[in-house]
Amino acid sequence: MPIALLALALSAFAIGTTEFVIMGLLPQVAADLKVSLPDAGWLISGYALGVAIGAPIMAVLTARLPRKSCLALLMVIFVVGNALCAWAYGYGLLMVARVVTALCHGAFFGIGSVVAAGLVAPNRRASAVALMFTGLTLANVLGVPIGTWLGQLYGWRATFWCVSALGVVAFIALLASLPSQRNATPPDLAREFSALRNGSLLLSLLMTVCFAAAMFTLFSYIAPLLLQVTGVGDRGVSWTLFLIGAGLTLGNFIGGRLADWRLSFSLLLSFSFIAVFSLLFSWTSHQLLPAEITLFLWALATFSTVPALQINVVTHGDDAPNLVSTLNISAFNIGNALGAWAGGKVIAVGLGLTRVPMAAGALALIGLAVCLVTFYRPTRRAAVA
C-alpha cells in the first residue's frame, strides 16, 4: 500500500470531520447563537454550497500547479477556515468561515481521487479511491462522535480548534509522502470543459446529487431525531454517531469491492437499500434498539455508494479527470445542501421529525431511477454488457 494513500486518507478524515461534526453539534450551535434549528441547518447547506461553487473554481485556478503543491495549498485553506470557525462570534461570521473552509473541500477530494487512482494498478482504482474515502468514513466513526463529545464538554468552538490542529498534521503528512511531478503536463482546460457535453457524464453527476440529497436529508437532522423521537441523551447521540460511522466505514469497503467487480450493480443495489432503510427508520425511530440497527444498515448502504459514484464519473469523463472528479464533489455537495434544506423544510412546515426519513427515502428512489436511465438506456446497453 503506498504511504501516500494514508496521507490522503488522513486529510480526508480531517475534512470529513469538519463537514459532518456540525450535525452532531447543531442543537448546541443553535442554542449558543440564538437561532432556530432550521436556521442552524443552513450552516450545513452553506458549507455544501461553498463546496459546490468553489470546487470547479479552485480546480481551474490550481490547474497548472503540480498536484502535490495543489493539495498542500488546499489544506492551508482548510486550516485557516477552521480557525475562523472556532473564532466566529456570531451566526453570520460562522457562515462565512464555513464557506471559506468549504473552498478547499471539493477540489481536494476531486484531485485527491485522481492521485489515489494513479498510485495503483488500473484494476485497483476503485479500491484505492475507497481507501482515501476511508478517511471520510472514519471521520464519522471517530471524528464526529469525539468532536460532538468535545463540543458538549467544552463548547462547540473547541471542536473546530482541534480540527484545525488536525489539518496541520495532515498538511505535513502530504508534504512528506506525496510523490512529486505527478502532473508534469498541464491539463488542457478547453478539452476538460468539453467533456461536459457527455450526456452519460451529466446523468452520473445527477446521480451523485440524488445520492447526497437522500443521505443528508436524514443525516443533517439525526441529532434532533435521536434526542426528541428516540429519546436518547447527549451521550446516546455520540454513541449512535459512532455506530453510524462504523456502518459508513464498512459500507465504503464493501462498495469499493463491488464497484471493482460490477459498477452498475453496485449503484443499483446501494440506492435500493438507502431507500428501504430510510423509509424503515420512520417507524423504527421510536424505539432505541430497532432505531440503532436501522441506522447502522442505512449507513452501510449509504457509503457503499461513494467509491462507485466517483469512479463512475471519472470513467465517463476520462479525458478530463481533474475537472470531472472535482465536479462530482460539487454535485455531492449540491445534494448535501438540497438534503439539509429538504429536511429543514419538512420540519418547518410542521410535518414532524419522523417525516424527515420518508423524504430521504423518496430522494433515494429518484436516484435509483436516474441509475436505471444511466445504465440501461439503449445507447448504453452494449457498453454495459
Coordinates of C-alpha atoms in Angstrom, one line a residue:
M1 CA 0.0 0.0 0.0
P2 CA 1.5 3.4 -1.0
I3 CA 2.1 5.5 2.1
A4 CA 0.7 8.5 0.2
L5 CA -2.7 6.9 0.3
L6 CA -2.6 7.0 4.1
A7 CA -1.7 10.7 3.9
L8 CA -4.7 11.3 1.6
A9 CA -6.9 9.3 4.0
L10 CA -5.7 11.4 7.0
S11 CA -6.6 14.6 5.1
A12 CA -10.0 13.2 4.1
F13 CA -10.5 12.4 7.8
A14 CA -9.9 16.0 8.8
I15 CA -12.1 17.4 6.0
G16 CA -14.8 14.9 6.7
T17 CA -14.8 15.7 10.4
T18 CA -15.3 19.4 9.8
E19 CA -18.1 18.8 7.3
F20 CA -20.1 16.3 9.4
V21 CA -19.4 17.3 13.0
I22 CA -21.7 20.3 12.7
M23 CA -24.6 17.8 12.6
G24 CA -23.8 16.4 16.0
L25 CA -23.3 20.0 17.3
L26 CA -26.4 21.5 15.7
P27 CA -28.5 21.8 18.9
Q28 CA -25.6 23.4 20.8
V29 CA -24.7 25.8 18.0
A30 CA -28.4 26.9 17.6
A31 CA -28.7 27.5 21.3
D32 CA -25.4 29.4 21.6
L33 CA -26.0 31.6 18.6
K34 CA -29.7 32.0 19.5
V35 CA -31.1 30.8 16.1
S36 CA -33.7 28.2 15.2
L37 CA -32.8 24.7 14.3
P38 CA -33.7 25.1 10.6
D39 CA -31.7 28.3 10.5
A40 CA -28.7 26.4 12.1
G41 CA -29.2 23.8 9.4
W42 CA -28.2 26.4 6.9
L43 CA -24.7 26.1 8.2
I44 CA -24.7 22.7 6.6
S45 CA -26.2 24.0 3.4
G46 CA -23.9 27.0 3.3
Y47 CA -20.8 24.7 3.6
A48 CA -22.2 22.4 0.9
L49 CA -22.9 25.3 -1.5
G50 CA -19.4 26.6 -0.8
V51 CA -18.0 23.3 -1.9
A52 CA -20.3 23.1 -4.9
I53 CA -19.4 26.6 -6.2
G54 CA -15.8 26.6 -5.0
A55 CA -14.8 23.2 -6.3
P56 CA -14.7 23.9 -10.0
I57 CA -13.3 27.4 -9.4
M58 CA -10.5 26.1 -7.3
A59 CA -9.9 23.3 -9.8
V60 CA -9.4 25.9 -12.6
L61 CA -7.3 28.3 -10.5
T62 CA -5.0 25.5 -9.4
A63 CA -5.0 23.5 -12.7
R64 CA -1.4 24.4 -13.6
L65 CA 0.0 23.6 -10.2
P66 CA 1.7 20.2 -9.5
R67 CA -0.9 18.1 -7.8
K68 CA 1.3 17.8 -4.6
S69 CA 1.5 21.6 -4.3
C70 CA -2.2 22.0 -5.1
L71 CA -3.2 19.5 -2.3
A72 CA -0.9 21.2 0.2
L73 CA -2.3 24.7 -0.6
L74 CA -5.9 23.4 -0.2
M75 CA -5.0 22.1 3.3
V76 CA -3.7 25.5 4.2
I77 CA -7.1 27.0 3.3
F78 CA -8.7 24.2 5.4
V79 CA -6.7 25.1 8.5
V80 CA -7.4 28.8 8.2
G81 CA -11.1 28.2 7.6
N82 CA -11.5 26.0 10.7
A83 CA -9.6 28.5 12.9
L84 CA -12.1 31.2 11.7
C85 CA -15.0 28.9 12.6
A86 CA -13.6 28.5 16.1
W87 CA -13.1 32.2 16.5
A88 CA -16.5 33.3 15.0
Y89 CA -18.6 35.2 17.5
G90 CA -21.9 35.3 15.6
Y91 CA -24.0 33.3 13.1
G92 CA -23.0 35.4 10.1
L93 CA -19.3 35.2 10.7
L94 CA -19.6 31.4 11.3
M95 CA -21.4 31.1 8.0
V96 CA -18.6 33.0 6.2
A97 CA -16.0 30.8 7.9
R98 CA -17.8 27.6 6.9
V99 CA -17.8 28.8 3.3
V100 CA -14.1 29.6 3.4
T101 CA -13.4 26.1 4.8
A102 CA -15.5 24.6 2.0
L103 CA -13.4 26.1 -0.7
C104 CA -10.7 23.5 -0.3
H105 CA -13.1 20.6 0.1
G106 CA -14.3 19.8 -3.4
A107 CA -11.0 20.4 -5.2
F108 CA -9.1 18.3 -2.6
F109 CA -11.3 15.2 -3.0
G110 CA -11.5 15.6 -6.7
I111 CA -7.8 15.9 -7.3
G112 CA -7.0 13.5 -4.4
S113 CA -9.1 10.9 -6.1
V114 CA -7.2 11.2 -9.3
V115 CA -3.9 11.0 -7.4
A116 CA -5.1 7.9 -5.4
A117 CA -6.2 6.1 -8.6
G118 CA -2.9 6.9 -10.2
L119 CA -0.9 5.3 -7.4
V120 CA -2.2 1.7 -8.1
A121 CA -2.9 -0.7 -11.0
P122 CA -5.9 0.1 -13.2
N123 CA -7.9 -2.8 -11.8
R124 CA -7.5 -1.5 -8.2
R125 CA -8.6 2.1 -8.9
A126 CA -12.0 1.9 -7.1
S127 CA -10.3 0.2 -4.1
A128 CA -7.6 3.0 -3.9
V129 CA -10.3 5.7 -4.1
A130 CA -12.2 3.8 -1.4
L131 CA -9.1 3.7 0.8
M132 CA -8.8 7.5 0.5
F133 CA -12.5 7.9 1.3
T134 CA -12.0 5.6 4.3
G135 CA -10.7 8.7 6.0
L136 CA -14.1 10.3 5.3
T137 CA -15.9 7.4 6.8
L138 CA -13.5 7.2 9.8
A139 CA -14.4 10.9 10.4
N140 CA -17.9 9.6 11.1
V141 CA -16.6 6.7 13.2
L142 CA -14.2 8.7 15.3
G143 CA -14.2 12.4 14.3
V144 CA -17.9 13.2 14.6
P145 CA -18.6 11.3 17.9
I146 CA -15.4 12.7 19.5
G147 CA -16.0 16.1 18.1
T148 CA -19.6 16.1 19.4
W149 CA -18.4 14.9 22.8
L150 CA -15.8 17.7 22.9
G151 CA -18.4 20.2 21.9
Q152 CA -20.7 19.0 24.7
L153 CA -18.0 19.2 27.3
Y154 CA -16.0 22.3 26.3
G155 CA -18.3 24.1 23.8
W156 CA -18.6 23.7 20.0
R157 CA -15.7 26.1 19.4
A158 CA -13.2 23.7 21.0
T159 CA -14.1 21.1 18.3
F160 CA -13.1 23.4 15.5
W161 CA -9.8 24.3 17.1
C162 CA -9.0 20.6 17.4
V163 CA -9.9 20.1 13.7
S164 CA -7.7 23.0 12.7
A165 CA -4.8 21.3 14.5
L166 CA -5.5 18.1 12.8
G167 CA -5.3 19.9 9.4
V168 CA -1.8 21.0 10.3
V169 CA -0.8 17.3 10.8
A170 CA -2.4 16.3 7.5
F171 CA -0.6 19.1 5.7
I172 CA 2.8 17.9 7.0
A173 CA 1.9 14.3 6.0
L174 CA 1.1 15.3 2.5
L175 CA 4.3 17.2 2.0
A176 CA 6.3 14.2 3.4
S177 CA 4.7 11.4 1.4
L178 CA 3.1 12.5 -1.9
P179 CA 5.4 11.9 -4.9
S180 CA 6.4 15.0 -6.9
Q181 CA 5.7 15.7 -10.6
R182 CA 2.6 13.5 -10.9
N183 CA 1.1 16.3 -13.0
A184 CA 4.1 17.3 -15.1
T185 CA 1.9 18.1 -18.2
P186 CA -0.5 21.0 -17.6
P187 CA -4.1 20.0 -18.4
D188 CA -5.9 21.4 -21.4
L189 CA -8.7 23.3 -19.8
A190 CA -10.7 23.7 -23.1
R191 CA -10.6 19.9 -23.5
E192 CA -11.7 19.4 -19.9
F193 CA -14.7 21.7 -20.2
S194 CA -15.7 20.0 -23.5
A195 CA -16.2 16.8 -21.5
L196 CA -19.3 18.3 -20.1
R197 CA -21.1 17.7 -23.3
N198 CA -21.2 13.9 -22.5
G199 CA -24.8 13.0 -21.6
S200 CA -23.8 10.0 -19.6
L201 CA -21.5 12.2 -17.5
L202 CA -24.3 14.6 -16.8
L203 CA -26.5 11.8 -15.7
S204 CA -23.8 10.4 -13.5
L205 CA -23.4 13.8 -11.8
L206 CA -27.2 14.0 -11.3
M207 CA -27.0 10.5 -9.7
T208 CA -24.5 11.9 -7.2
V209 CA -26.8 14.9 -6.4
C210 CA -29.7 12.4 -5.7
F211 CA -27.5 10.2 -3.5
A212 CA -26.2 13.1 -1.4
A213 CA -29.7 14.6 -1.1
A214 CA -31.1 11.3 0.2
M215 CA -28.2 11.0 2.7
F216 CA -28.2 14.5 4.1
T217 CA -32.0 14.9 4.4
L218 CA -31.8 12.3 7.2
F219 CA -28.2 12.8 8.4
S220 CA -28.5 16.6 8.8
Y221 CA -31.2 16.2 11.5
I222 CA -30.1 12.9 13.1
A223 CA -29.2 14.6 16.4
P224 CA -32.7 16.1 17.0
L225 CA -34.3 12.9 15.8
L226 CA -32.4 10.9 18.3
L227 CA -33.0 13.4 21.1
Q228 CA -36.7 14.2 20.5
V229 CA -38.1 11.0 18.9
T230 CA -35.9 8.1 20.0
G231 CA -35.4 9.7 23.4
V232 CA -31.7 9.3 23.9
G233 CA -29.5 11.8 25.8
D234 CA -26.4 13.7 24.6
R235 CA -24.1 10.7 25.3
G236 CA -26.5 8.4 23.4
V237 CA -26.2 10.8 20.3
S238 CA -22.4 10.4 20.4
W239 CA -22.6 6.6 20.6
T240 CA -25.1 6.4 17.8
L241 CA -22.9 8.6 15.6
F242 CA -20.1 6.2 16.4
L243 CA -22.3 3.3 15.3
I244 CA -23.3 5.1 12.1
G245 CA -19.7 5.8 11.4
A246 CA -18.9 2.1 11.7
G247 CA -21.6 1.4 9.2
L248 CA -20.2 4.0 6.8
T249 CA -16.7 2.6 7.1
L250 CA -17.8 -1.0 6.4
G251 CA -20.1 0.2 3.5
N252 CA -17.2 2.1 1.9
F253 CA -15.0 -1.0 2.0
I254 CA -17.8 -3.2 0.5
G255 CA -18.7 -0.6 -2.0
G256 CA -15.1 -0.4 -3.3
R257 CA -15.0 -4.1 -3.9
L258 CA -18.4 -4.2 -5.5
A259 CA -17.5 -1.3 -7.8
D260 CA -14.3 -3.1 -8.9
W261 CA -16.5 -6.1 -9.7
R262 CA -19.5 -4.5 -11.4
L263 CA -20.2 -0.8 -11.2
S264 CA -23.8 -0.7 -12.3
F265 CA -24.9 -3.5 -9.9
S266 CA -23.2 -1.8 -7.0
L267 CA -25.0 1.5 -7.6
L268 CA -28.4 0.0 -8.2
L269 CA -28.2 -2.2 -5.0
S270 CA -27.0 0.7 -2.9
F271 CA -29.7 3.1 -3.9
S272 CA -32.3 0.5 -3.3
F273 CA -31.1 -0.2 0.2
I274 CA -30.8 3.5 1.0
A275 CA -34.5 4.0 0.1
V276 CA -35.6 0.9 2.1
F277 CA -33.7 1.7 5.3
S278 CA -34.6 5.5 5.2
L279 CA -38.3 4.6 5.0
L280 CA -38.0 2.0 7.7
F281 CA -36.4 4.4 10.1
S282 CA -39.6 6.5 10.1
W283 CA -41.2 3.6 12.1
T284 CA -38.2 2.2 14.0
S285 CA -37.0 5.7 15.3
H286 CA -39.4 5.5 18.3
Q287 CA -37.5 2.6 19.9
L288 CA -33.8 2.5 20.7
L289 CA -32.7 -0.9 19.5
P290 CA -34.6 -1.0 16.2
A291 CA -33.5 2.6 15.6
E292 CA -29.8 1.7 16.1
I293 CA -30.0 -1.4 13.9
T294 CA -31.8 0.5 11.1
L295 CA -29.3 3.4 11.2
F296 CA -26.3 1.0 11.1
L297 CA -27.8 -0.7 8.0
W298 CA -28.7 2.7 6.5
A299 CA -25.1 3.9 7.0
L300 CA -23.7 0.7 5.4
A301 CA -25.9 1.1 2.3
T302 CA -25.1 4.8 2.1
F303 CA -21.4 4.8 1.9
S304 CA -21.2 1.7 -0.2
T305 CA -22.3 4.1 -3.0
V306 CA -19.4 6.6 -2.7
P307 CA -16.5 4.8 -4.5
A308 CA -18.8 3.7 -7.3
L309 CA -20.1 7.2 -7.8
Q310 CA -16.6 8.7 -8.0
I311 CA -15.3 6.0 -10.4
N312 CA -18.5 6.2 -12.5
V313 CA -18.0 9.9 -13.1
V314 CA -14.3 9.6 -13.8
T315 CA -15.0 6.7 -16.3
H316 CA -17.4 8.9 -18.2
G317 CA -15.1 11.9 -18.2
D318 CA -11.7 10.2 -18.5
D319 CA -10.5 12.9 -20.9
A320 CA -10.9 15.5 -18.1
P321 CA -10.1 13.7 -14.8
N322 CA -9.3 16.8 -12.7
L323 CA -12.3 18.8 -13.6
V324 CA -14.7 15.9 -13.7
S325 CA -13.8 14.3 -10.4
T326 CA -14.0 17.8 -8.8
L327 CA -17.4 18.4 -10.3
N328 CA -18.6 15.1 -8.8
I329 CA -17.7 16.5 -5.3
S330 CA -19.6 19.7 -6.3
A331 CA -22.6 17.5 -7.2
F332 CA -22.3 15.7 -3.9
N333 CA -22.4 19.0 -2.0
I334 CA -25.3 20.4 -4.1
G335 CA -27.1 17.3 -3.0
N336 CA -25.9 17.9 0.6
A337 CA -27.4 21.4 0.5
L338 CA -30.6 20.1 -1.1
G339 CA -30.9 17.4 1.6
A340 CA -30.3 19.8 4.5
W341 CA -32.9 22.2 3.0
A342 CA -35.4 19.4 2.4
G343 CA -35.2 18.1 5.9
G344 CA -35.5 21.6 7.4
K345 CA -38.5 22.3 5.2
V346 CA -40.2 19.1 6.4
I347 CA -39.7 20.3 10.0
A348 CA -40.6 24.0 9.3
V349 CA -44.0 23.2 7.7
G350 CA -44.9 21.2 10.8
L351 CA -44.8 17.6 9.3
G352 CA -42.7 16.4 12.2
L353 CA -39.2 14.9 12.6
T354 CA -40.5 11.4 11.7
R355 CA -41.4 12.5 8.2
V356 CA -37.7 13.5 7.5
P357 CA -36.6 9.9 6.8
M358 CA -39.5 9.5 4.5
A359 CA -38.3 12.5 2.4
A360 CA -34.9 10.9 2.4
G361 CA -36.3 7.6 1.0
A362 CA -38.2 9.4 -1.7
L363 CA -35.0 11.1 -2.9
A364 CA -33.2 7.8 -2.9
L365 CA -35.9 6.4 -5.2
I366 CA -35.3 9.2 -7.6
G367 CA -31.6 8.4 -7.5
L368 CA -32.5 4.8 -8.3
A369 CA -34.5 5.9 -11.3
V370 CA -31.5 8.0 -12.6
C371 CA -29.3 4.9 -12.2
L372 CA -31.7 2.9 -14.4
V373 CA -31.8 5.6 -17.0
T374 CA -28.0 5.9 -17.0
F375 CA -27.1 2.2 -17.2
Y376 CA -30.0 0.9 -19.3
R377 CA -30.5 3.4 -22.0
P378 CA -30.4 1.9 -25.4
T379 CA -27.2 3.7 -26.2
R380 CA -25.5 2.2 -23.1
R381 CA -26.6 -1.4 -23.3
A382 CA -23.7 -2.6 -25.4
A383 CA -21.2 -0.7 -23.3
V384 CA -22.5 -2.1 -20.0
A385 CA -22.5 -5.6 -21.5

